[in-house]
Short mmCIF file of C-alpha atoms and ligand atoms in Angstrom, two decimals:
data_model
loop_
_atom_site.label_atom_id
_atom_site.label_comp_id
_atom_site.label_asym_id
_atom_site.label_seq_id
_atom_site.Cartn_x
_atom_site.Cartn_y
_atom_site.Cartn_z
CA MET A 1 65.26 73.09 -46.21
CA THR A 2 65.05 74.54 -49.64
CA SER A 3 67.43 72.18 -50.53
CA ILE A 4 64.27 69.30 -50.13
CA ALA A 5 61.87 71.09 -51.81
CA GLU A 6 64.37 71.52 -55.29
CA ASN A 7 65.66 67.82 -55.15
CA LEU A 8 61.61 66.67 -54.91
CA ALA A 9 61.12 69.43 -57.94
CA ASP A 10 63.90 68.18 -59.73
CA LEU A 11 63.09 64.29 -59.03
CA HIS A 12 60.02 64.96 -60.53
CA SER A 13 60.55 66.41 -63.82
CA LEU A 14 63.62 63.41 -64.00
CA ILE A 15 60.64 61.23 -63.34
CA ARG A 16 58.15 62.79 -66.08
CA ASP A 17 61.11 62.15 -68.20
CA PHE A 18 61.98 58.59 -67.45
CA GLU A 19 57.99 57.97 -67.98
CA ARG A 20 58.32 59.58 -71.70
CA ARG A 21 61.35 57.79 -72.48
CA TYR A 22 60.17 54.27 -71.60
CA LYS A 23 56.79 54.91 -72.88
CA ARG A 24 54.98 54.63 -69.42
CA PRO A 25 51.56 56.64 -69.14
CA GLU A 26 52.14 60.10 -67.87
CA ASN A 27 52.20 60.04 -64.00
CA SER A 28 52.05 56.12 -63.52
CA VAL A 29 55.12 56.79 -61.36
CA ARG A 30 54.42 57.71 -57.46
CA LEU A 31 57.54 58.98 -55.57
CA LEU A 32 57.36 57.50 -51.69
CA ALA A 33 59.89 59.57 -49.45
CA VAL A 34 61.79 57.43 -47.34
CA SER A 35 62.19 59.74 -44.37
CA LYS A 36 63.81 56.95 -41.91
CA ARG A 37 66.75 58.51 -39.94
CA GLN A 38 65.61 62.22 -41.00
CA SER A 39 63.94 64.77 -39.11
CA ALA A 40 60.00 65.83 -38.68
CA GLU A 41 61.60 69.17 -39.69
CA SER A 42 62.44 67.76 -43.08
CA ILE A 43 59.41 65.85 -43.52
CA ARG A 44 57.34 69.31 -43.05
CA ALA A 45 59.16 70.75 -45.73
CA ALA A 46 58.77 67.98 -47.94
CA HIS A 47 55.24 68.21 -46.98
CA ALA A 48 54.71 71.65 -47.60
CA THR A 49 55.79 70.78 -51.95
CA GLY A 50 52.76 68.46 -51.74
CA GLN A 51 54.77 65.44 -50.79
CA VAL A 52 52.19 63.12 -48.94
CA ASP A 53 53.90 59.54 -49.10
CA PHE A 54 56.54 59.10 -46.58
CA GLY A 55 58.06 55.47 -45.89
CA GLU A 56 59.93 54.68 -42.42
CA ASN A 57 61.52 51.29 -41.22
CA TYR A 58 61.32 51.60 -37.63
CA LEU A 59 58.26 51.54 -35.44
CA GLN A 60 59.42 53.80 -32.45
CA GLU A 61 61.35 56.15 -34.69
CA ALA A 62 58.31 56.62 -37.16
CA THR A 63 55.63 57.03 -34.25
CA GLU A 64 57.51 59.49 -32.59
CA LYS A 65 57.58 61.72 -35.66
CA GLN A 66 53.98 61.07 -36.29
CA GLN A 67 53.53 62.71 -33.20
CA GLN A 68 55.74 65.77 -33.69
CA LEU A 69 53.44 66.29 -37.20
CA PHE A 70 50.18 65.32 -35.74
CA ASP A 71 49.01 68.61 -37.53
CA LEU A 72 49.73 67.76 -40.99
CA PRO A 73 46.60 66.65 -43.09
CA ASN A 74 46.60 63.86 -45.81
CA LEU A 75 49.94 62.05 -44.57
CA ALA A 76 50.23 58.61 -45.67
CA TRP A 77 52.68 56.65 -43.60
CA HIS A 78 54.38 53.57 -45.34
CA PHE A 79 55.88 50.74 -43.31
CA ILE A 80 59.08 49.68 -45.62
CA GLY A 81 61.15 47.71 -42.91
CA PRO A 82 61.42 44.37 -41.81
CA ILE A 83 58.18 43.27 -39.58
CA GLN A 84 58.98 41.39 -36.58
CA SER A 85 55.75 39.97 -34.89
CA ASN A 86 55.74 41.50 -31.83
CA LYS A 87 55.39 44.85 -33.96
CA THR A 88 52.60 43.95 -35.94
CA ARG A 89 50.24 45.76 -33.80
CA GLY A 90 52.15 49.32 -33.28
CA ILE A 91 52.52 49.10 -37.29
CA ALA A 92 48.91 47.93 -38.15
CA THR A 93 47.28 50.96 -36.00
CA SER A 94 49.94 53.56 -37.08
CA PHE A 95 50.34 53.26 -40.89
CA GLN A 96 48.36 53.28 -44.09
CA TRP A 97 50.91 50.97 -45.96
CA VAL A 98 53.09 47.91 -45.22
CA HIS A 99 55.40 46.82 -48.23
CA GLY A 100 57.28 44.16 -46.52
CA ILE A 101 54.66 41.20 -45.94
CA ASP A 102 56.97 38.01 -46.40
CA ARG A 103 54.71 35.30 -44.29
CA GLY A 104 51.07 34.39 -43.83
CA LYS A 105 51.53 34.65 -39.97
CA ILE A 106 52.83 38.13 -40.54
CA ALA A 107 49.43 38.98 -42.31
CA GLN A 108 47.53 37.31 -40.38
CA ARG A 109 48.68 39.37 -37.28
CA LEU A 110 48.23 42.40 -38.94
CA ASN A 111 44.62 41.55 -39.89
CA ASP A 112 44.46 41.08 -36.41
CA HIS A 113 45.43 43.99 -35.20
CA ARG A 114 43.95 46.57 -37.89
CA GLY A 115 40.80 48.46 -36.09
CA ASN A 116 37.38 48.09 -37.51
CA GLU A 117 37.61 51.82 -37.30
CA LEU A 118 40.24 52.20 -39.77
CA PRO A 119 40.33 51.68 -43.53
CA PRO A 120 42.05 48.09 -44.57
CA LEU A 121 45.48 48.23 -44.65
CA ASN A 122 46.85 48.56 -48.00
CA CYS A 123 50.01 45.48 -48.14
CA CYS A 124 52.49 44.70 -50.32
CA ILE A 125 53.99 41.47 -50.41
CA GLN A 126 58.14 41.40 -50.43
CA VAL A 127 59.46 39.20 -53.19
CA ASN A 128 63.23 37.78 -52.88
CA LEU A 129 64.35 37.87 -56.53
CA SER A 130 66.91 35.40 -57.85
CA GLY A 131 70.42 36.26 -56.65
CA GLU A 132 69.45 38.14 -53.79
CA GLU A 133 71.38 37.37 -50.65
CA SER A 134 69.19 39.30 -47.62
CA LYS A 135 66.49 36.35 -46.25
CA SER A 136 63.51 38.67 -46.55
CA GLY A 137 61.04 38.28 -48.96
CA VAL A 138 59.32 35.29 -50.07
CA GLY A 139 60.53 33.23 -53.39
CA ILE A 140 58.81 34.08 -56.60
CA ARG A 141 57.05 30.70 -56.67
CA ASP A 142 55.59 31.38 -53.06
CA VAL A 143 53.89 34.49 -53.83
CA THR A 144 50.47 32.94 -55.19
CA PRO A 145 49.49 31.31 -51.69
CA LEU A 146 50.26 34.33 -49.88
CA CYS A 147 47.92 36.35 -52.44
CA GLU A 148 45.20 34.04 -51.96
CA LEU A 149 45.75 34.37 -48.13
CA ILE A 150 45.80 38.19 -47.79
CA THR A 151 42.69 38.56 -50.24
CA LYS A 152 40.72 36.56 -47.64
CA LEU A 153 41.52 38.81 -44.92
CA ASP A 154 39.30 41.83 -44.39
CA ARG A 155 41.29 44.16 -42.57
CA LEU A 156 43.78 43.47 -45.60
CA LYS A 157 43.82 45.23 -49.04
CA LEU A 158 46.37 43.32 -51.58
CA ARG A 159 47.58 46.51 -53.38
CA GLY A 160 50.95 44.80 -54.77
CA LEU A 161 54.60 43.22 -55.11
CA MET A 162 57.77 44.90 -53.39
CA ALA A 163 61.57 44.20 -53.51
CA ILE A 164 65.15 45.67 -52.77
CA PRO A 165 67.12 43.76 -55.00
CA ALA A 166 71.04 43.48 -54.71
CA PRO A 167 72.72 46.44 -55.66
CA LEU A 168 73.86 46.05 -59.48
CA ALA A 169 76.44 48.96 -60.93
CA ASP A 170 74.88 48.75 -64.38
CA PHE A 171 71.74 49.79 -65.83
CA ASP A 172 70.78 46.84 -67.96
CA SER A 173 71.31 44.02 -64.84
CA GLN A 174 69.19 46.24 -62.64
CA ARG A 175 66.61 46.78 -65.50
CA ASP A 176 66.40 42.64 -66.04
CA CYS A 177 66.60 42.41 -62.46
CA PHE A 178 63.31 44.68 -62.25
CA ARG A 179 61.74 42.65 -64.96
CA GLU A 180 61.59 39.36 -63.29
CA LEU A 181 59.14 40.99 -60.52
CA ALA A 182 57.48 42.91 -63.21
CA GLU A 183 56.46 40.01 -64.92
CA CYS A 184 55.60 38.23 -61.72
CA TYR A 185 53.29 41.17 -60.81
CA GLY A 186 51.66 41.04 -64.62
CA GLN A 187 50.82 37.70 -64.16
CA LEU A 188 48.84 38.19 -60.53
CA GLN A 189 47.51 41.06 -61.85
CA SER A 190 45.04 39.08 -64.47
CA LYS A 191 44.20 36.85 -61.35
CA TYR A 192 43.86 39.76 -58.49
CA PRO A 193 42.78 43.05 -60.17
CA GLY A 194 42.98 44.93 -57.10
CA MET A 195 46.85 45.27 -57.71
CA ASP A 196 48.02 48.51 -58.42
CA THR A 197 51.31 48.84 -56.97
CA LEU A 198 54.72 47.71 -58.22
CA SER A 199 57.08 49.33 -55.61
CA MET A 200 60.39 48.87 -56.75
CA GLY A 201 63.69 51.52 -57.87
CA MET A 202 65.50 53.36 -54.51
CA SER A 203 67.72 56.34 -55.56
CA ASP A 204 70.75 54.80 -57.23
CA ASP A 205 68.51 52.48 -59.55
CA PHE A 206 65.10 54.16 -60.01
CA GLU A 207 65.35 54.83 -63.82
CA ALA A 208 65.91 50.93 -64.24
CA ALA A 209 62.91 50.18 -62.17
CA ILE A 210 60.84 52.78 -64.18
CA ALA A 211 61.95 51.43 -67.31
CA ALA A 212 60.44 47.90 -66.40
CA GLY A 213 57.12 49.20 -64.68
CA ALA A 214 57.59 50.79 -61.21
CA THR A 215 54.87 52.52 -60.40
CA MET A 216 56.32 53.12 -56.76
CA ILE A 217 59.57 54.24 -56.17
CA ARG A 218 61.28 54.47 -52.75
CA LEU A 219 63.14 57.72 -52.74
CA GLY A 220 65.66 58.42 -49.60
CA THR A 221 68.95 60.30 -50.11
CA ALA A 222 67.90 61.20 -53.31
CA VAL A 223 64.80 63.28 -51.33
CA PHE A 224 66.50 64.05 -47.85
CA GLY A 225 69.93 63.62 -48.58
CA PRO A 226 71.97 61.80 -45.86
CA ARG A 227 70.75 60.65 -43.48
CA LEU A 228 71.28 61.28 -39.61
C1 PLP B 301 66.66 53.07 -47.27
C2 PLP B 301 65.46 52.52 -47.85
C3 PLP B 301 65.28 53.08 -49.22
C4 PLP B 301 65.54 54.12 -49.68
O1 PLP B 301 66.82 54.13 -49.90
P1 PLP B 301 67.77 55.32 -50.85
O2 PLP B 301 68.93 54.87 -51.17
O3 PLP B 301 68.26 56.41 -49.58
O4 PLP B 301 66.81 55.94 -51.50
C5 PLP B 301 64.28 52.31 -49.97
N1 PLP B 301 63.35 51.27 -49.32
C6 PLP B 301 63.85 50.45 -48.48
C7 PLP B 301 63.19 49.50 -48.18
C8 PLP B 301 64.68 50.90 -47.54
O5 PLP B 301 65.11 50.66 -46.49
#
């Protein structure tokens, strides 16, 4: 378990190095530890170092771990997987963040299921960048109408954009791809000042994501090692 603590310490110093190298403000990049297919004990080990943000892709797996970890204070759970409409109730009840909103119907259902006793659900819209083969995510031209809808739903809070670009081997093409999202984010921010989150970059490309302006990087294997 010490290796998780060591990985996190190394990653935090690397992130601070990259912030300096790419002229990003200090502490402007937040690490989301992606704990899908990792044990509750591994999450506990990460939490012991001060890690509070955890990302999960599957509702059932996540709620089982949440039950095992009910005693931990201040955990923030982020749903980062694809959202099926029959899962919106569970997601809206068990998470503080949802990163993969890609259609109005899902936004509306999450809003309907988010209880009044809870703070508004933090939302990122998933964008499908050019050349991406995956079918999830809205095209860059269709982001604004979805922003418009989410800001009208009072149980949701629009926080930003998220993308999962196709894997690219070299740094320059990774950064160019992330820049496309960063530009879109910059334009939207002037219209929606509450937006403060650009969720992009994973274990294999987070340096390029930080160079392009990521404010939240989603790291799984770099934190926990191979998935179970
Ligand atoms: C699994 C996953 C990650 C983490 O991937 P790693 O390569 O292990 O860092 C990040 N984002 C999403 C949406 C994921 O599904």
